[in-house]
Short mmCIF file of C-alpha atoms in Angstrom, two decimals:
data_model
loop_
_atom_site.label_atom_id
_atom_site.label_comp_id
_atom_site.label_asym_id
_atom_site.label_seq_id
_atom_site.Cartn_x
_atom_site.Cartn_y
_atom_site.Cartn_z
CA UNK A 22 -177.83 213.46 74.87
CA UNK A 23 -176.85 215.38 77.97
CA UNK A 24 -178.01 218.97 78.21
CA UNK A 25 -176.97 221.43 80.92
CA UNK A 26 -178.97 224.55 81.70
CA UNK A 27 -177.92 227.41 83.94
CA UNK A 28 -180.25 229.95 85.47
CA UNK A 29 -180.09 232.89 85.58
CA UNK A 30 -178.10 233.80 82.47
CA UNK A 31 -177.04 237.04 84.13
CA UNK A 32 -177.18 238.44 87.63
CA UNK A 33 -176.22 241.79 89.10
CA UNK A 34 -176.29 242.29 92.87
CA UNK A 35 -174.83 244.70 95.42
CA UNK A 36 -171.72 243.72 97.29
CA UNK A 37 -172.27 241.70 100.45
CA UNK A 38 -175.31 239.75 99.31
CA UNK A 39 -175.52 235.99 99.42
CA UNK A 40 -176.51 234.48 96.11
CA UNK A 41 -177.40 231.20 94.45
CA UNK A 42 -176.60 230.07 90.93
CA UNK A 43 -178.57 227.17 89.52
CA UNK A 44 -177.61 224.35 87.20
CA UNK A 45 -179.73 221.50 85.87
CA UNK A 46 -178.82 218.52 83.71
CA UNK A 47 -180.98 216.03 81.84
CA UNK A 48 -179.07 212.74 82.27
CA UNK A 49 -178.29 211.66 85.83
CA UNK A 50 -175.67 209.11 84.70
CA UNK A 51 -172.71 211.27 85.65
CA UNK A 52 -169.30 210.80 87.22
CA UNK A 53 -169.14 214.28 88.66
CA UNK A 54 -170.15 217.90 88.35
CA UNK A 55 -167.71 220.77 88.25
CA UNK A 56 -168.19 224.48 88.76
CA UNK A 57 -165.79 226.81 86.97
CA UNK A 58 -165.15 230.50 86.91
CA UNK A 59 -164.15 232.34 83.74
CA UNK A 60 -162.93 235.93 83.78
CA UNK A 61 -163.16 237.96 80.54
CA UNK A 62 -160.55 236.87 78.03
CA UNK A 63 -159.20 234.26 80.41
CA UNK A 64 -159.25 230.52 80.85
CA UNK A 65 -161.35 228.38 83.16
CA UNK A 66 -160.58 228.13 86.86
CA UNK A 67 -162.00 225.13 88.64
CA UNK A 68 -163.92 226.13 91.77
CA UNK A 69 -165.51 222.97 93.09
CA UNK A 70 -165.81 219.34 92.05
CA UNK A 71 -168.64 217.17 93.36
CA UNK A 72 -168.48 213.44 92.76
CA UNK A 73 -171.74 211.69 91.90
CA UNK A 74 -171.80 210.05 95.34
CA UNK A 75 -171.45 213.36 97.17
CA UNK A 76 -174.10 215.86 98.16
CA UNK A 77 -172.02 219.00 98.56
CA UNK A 78 -168.58 220.55 98.57
CA UNK A 79 -167.33 223.72 100.23
CA UNK A 80 -164.40 225.99 99.55
CA UNK A 81 -164.18 229.24 101.46
CA UNK A 82 -167.27 231.32 100.68
CA UNK A 83 -168.43 228.87 98.03
CA UNK A 84 -170.72 225.91 98.60
CA UNK A 85 -171.95 223.63 95.84
CA UNK A 86 -174.67 221.05 96.23
CA UNK A 87 -175.67 218.16 94.02
CA UNK A 88 -178.96 216.31 93.75
CA UNK A 89 -178.17 213.74 91.10
CA UNK A 90 -181.59 212.11 91.05
CA UNK A 91 -183.32 215.37 90.21
CA UNK A 92 -180.49 216.57 87.95
CA UNK A 93 -179.75 219.76 89.87
CA UNK A 94 -176.84 221.59 91.39
CA UNK A 95 -176.56 224.95 93.08
CA UNK A 96 -173.57 227.16 93.72
CA UNK A 97 -173.96 229.32 96.79
CA UNK A 98 -171.72 232.36 97.16
CA UNK A 99 -171.70 233.96 100.58
CA UNK A 100 -170.95 237.62 101.25
CA UNK A 101 -170.30 238.45 97.62
CA UNK A 102 -167.42 240.77 96.68
CA UNK A 103 -166.66 242.76 93.51
CA UNK A 104 -163.84 240.32 92.80
CA UNK A 105 -166.43 237.57 92.41
CA UNK A 106 -167.61 239.20 89.19
CA UNK A 107 -167.11 236.66 86.40
CA UNK A 108 -168.96 234.06 84.37
CA UNK A 109 -169.71 230.88 86.31
CA UNK A 110 -169.93 227.67 84.35
CA UNK A 111 -171.44 224.36 85.40
CA UNK A 112 -170.25 221.18 83.68
CA UNK A 113 -171.04 217.48 84.08
CA UNK A 114 -168.93 214.47 83.21
CA UNK A 115 -171.06 211.63 81.88
CA UNK A 116 -170.12 208.11 82.90
CA UNK A 117 -170.79 206.43 79.58
CA UNK A 118 -167.55 205.32 77.97
CA UNK A 119 -165.71 205.76 81.23
CA UNK A 120 -166.04 209.51 81.05
CA UNK A 121 -164.21 209.77 77.76
CA UNK A 122 -166.92 211.93 76.24
CA UNK A 123 -165.65 214.95 78.13
CA UNK A 124 -167.53 217.62 80.01
CA UNK A 125 -170.90 218.99 78.93
CA UNK A 126 -171.15 222.66 79.80
CA UNK A 127 -174.00 225.01 80.51
CA UNK A 128 -174.00 228.44 78.92
CA UNK A 129 -172.98 230.09 82.15
CA UNK A 130 -174.23 232.75 84.53
CA UNK A 131 -172.65 236.18 84.03
CA UNK A 132 -172.34 237.63 87.53
CA UNK A 133 -171.69 241.27 88.36
CA UNK A 134 -171.16 242.34 91.96
CA UNK A 135 -171.69 246.07 92.36
CA UNK A 136 -169.32 247.83 94.80
CA UNK B 5 -145.62 225.43 87.31
CA UNK B 6 -148.46 225.63 84.82
CA UNK B 7 -150.53 222.45 84.87
CA UNK B 8 -151.95 222.70 81.33
CA UNK B 9 -150.26 225.05 78.90
CA UNK B 10 -151.22 226.01 75.38
CA UNK B 11 -149.36 227.85 72.68
CA UNK B 12 -149.90 230.23 71.07
CA UNK B 13 -152.23 232.35 73.13
CA UNK B 14 -153.32 234.33 70.09
CA UNK B 15 -153.32 233.22 66.46
CA UNK B 16 -154.39 235.36 63.51
CA UNK B 17 -154.30 233.74 60.10
CA UNK B 18 -155.84 233.91 56.66
CA UNK B 19 -158.55 231.70 55.26
CA UNK B 20 -157.25 228.55 53.65
CA UNK B 21 -154.14 228.28 55.80
CA UNK B 22 -153.21 225.27 57.93
CA UNK B 23 -152.33 225.89 61.57
CA UNK B 24 -151.55 224.00 64.75
CA UNK B 25 -152.13 224.68 68.43
CA UNK B 26 -149.96 222.91 70.97
CA UNK B 27 -150.95 221.65 74.39
CA UNK B 28 -148.92 220.12 77.19
CA UNK B 29 -149.90 218.89 80.65
CA UNK B 30 -147.59 218.04 83.54
CA UNK B 31 -150.22 216.49 85.81
CA UNK B 32 -149.63 212.87 84.86
CA UNK B 33 -153.16 212.65 83.46
CA UNK B 34 -153.98 209.98 80.91
CA UNK B 35 -156.66 211.79 78.96
CA UNK B 36 -156.57 215.11 77.14
CA UNK B 37 -159.31 217.08 75.48
CA UNK B 38 -159.93 219.93 73.09
CA UNK B 39 -162.90 222.23 73.59
CA UNK B 40 -164.17 225.07 71.44
CA UNK B 41 -165.74 228.22 72.85
CA UNK B 42 -167.73 230.04 70.21
CA UNK B 43 -168.57 233.71 69.90
CA UNK B 44 -171.51 233.24 72.27
CA UNK B 45 -169.10 231.84 74.87
CA UNK B 46 -170.58 228.35 74.70
CA UNK B 47 -168.05 225.58 75.38
CA UNK B 48 -168.32 222.28 73.52
CA UNK B 49 -166.14 219.20 73.50
CA UNK B 50 -164.31 218.54 70.24
CA UNK B 51 -162.09 215.56 71.05
CA UNK B 52 -161.04 213.41 73.92
CA UNK B 53 -157.95 211.26 73.61
CA UNK B 54 -155.97 208.82 75.68
CA UNK B 55 -153.42 206.29 74.60
CA UNK B 56 -156.16 203.85 73.79
CA UNK B 57 -158.91 205.74 72.11
CA UNK B 58 -159.81 208.89 70.25
CA UNK B 59 -163.36 210.06 70.60
CA UNK B 60 -164.50 212.66 68.13
CA UNK B 61 -167.54 214.84 68.53
CA UNK B 62 -169.63 214.11 65.47
CA UNK B 63 -170.11 217.79 64.72
CA UNK B 64 -166.39 218.50 64.31
CA UNK B 65 -165.31 218.88 60.66
CA UNK B 66 -162.61 216.48 59.52
CA UNK B 67 -160.37 219.49 58.85
CA UNK B 68 -159.65 219.31 62.56
CA UNK B 69 -157.36 216.55 63.77
CA UNK B 70 -155.67 215.90 67.11
CA UNK B 71 -152.13 214.56 67.20
CA UNK B 72 -150.58 213.12 70.34
CA UNK B 73 -146.84 212.49 70.30
CA UNK B 74 -146.99 211.24 73.90
CA UNK B 75 -149.30 211.16 76.91
CA UNK B 76 -148.38 214.67 78.00
CA UNK B 77 -149.10 216.38 74.68
CA UNK B 78 -152.13 216.77 72.45
CA UNK B 79 -151.83 219.14 69.53
CA UNK B 80 -154.68 220.37 67.38
CA UNK B 81 -154.15 220.65 63.65
CA UNK B 82 -156.58 222.59 61.51
CA UNK B 83 -156.49 222.43 57.73
CA UNK B 84 -158.01 224.87 55.25
CA UNK B 85 -159.11 227.36 57.89
CA UNK B 86 -162.48 229.01 57.46
CA UNK B 87 -163.92 232.22 58.91
CA UNK B 88 -166.27 230.15 61.09
CA UNK B 89 -163.32 228.50 62.79
CA UNK B 90 -162.64 231.73 64.67
CA UNK B 91 -163.11 230.92 68.34
CA UNK B 92 -161.22 230.26 71.54
CA UNK B 93 -159.85 226.73 71.77
CA UNK B 94 -159.18 225.20 75.17
CA UNK B 95 -157.09 222.18 76.00
CA UNK B 96 -157.85 220.18 79.15
CA UNK B 97 -156.74 217.03 80.90
CA UNK B 98 -157.99 214.58 83.52
CA UNK B 99 -157.76 210.95 84.62
CA UNK B 100 -160.14 208.78 82.64
CA UNK B 101 -162.63 206.57 84.42
CA UNK B 102 -162.00 208.07 87.81
CA UNK B 103 -164.01 211.21 87.37
CA UNK B 104 -161.28 213.49 88.60
CA UNK B 105 -161.13 217.21 88.28
CA UNK B 106 -160.49 218.52 84.79
CA UNK B 107 -157.84 221.19 84.41
CA UNK B 108 -157.93 223.67 81.56
CA UNK B 109 -155.32 225.65 79.70
CA UNK B 110 -155.60 229.39 79.23
CA UNK B 111 -157.02 229.07 75.75
CA UNK B 112 -155.92 230.01 72.25
CA UNK B 113 -157.88 232.77 70.55
CA UNK B 114 -157.94 231.93 66.84
CA UNK B 115 -158.99 234.63 64.41
CA UNK B 116 -159.38 233.74 60.75
CA UNK B 117 -159.41 236.72 58.40
#
């Protein structure tokens, strides 16, 4: 059974710092890995999608890497801003059953960027 | 245009009632999902459904049932609501077997009193 772990559970840093969020998963048989952002009381916003054959994806100040063999992904946020404050969720899509089992989520990293 | 939309956004109801949450996607995806986010904010898959197969998470009580009138809609029916059903329910969609990006609705906050 796939398990996804995110470290740290919470992080508070001053504005402007570069930071790294970590995600690990136990079963490397995945289609892809997705990073989401969730603001309080809101839905999930997809940030980056990395296919199992890819090593990294970039979008603006965000860079996500994937090492499928070791079951790890990192989300790098450059030059953090107060607007980046949110909960960041990592999720993997297993490839058994053609991906029909849905995403397995980590418990998230609650990020606070201090102005 | 909203890609995945859910209604209602908030739902407050009494124990024992039956309720439904509606979900629609306009992305042309062939697979839709229901996820539950509990009070500790942990998201877990409840169902995935395409026009061929329904996959049910074994931990979901049979009081919960998905109903799909067509490929663009997947509604969630809940019978005999219990206090422990209070949570935020998210609908999502994607293309099965291709590993494409999953898109989520804004969630329905269900409170059972």
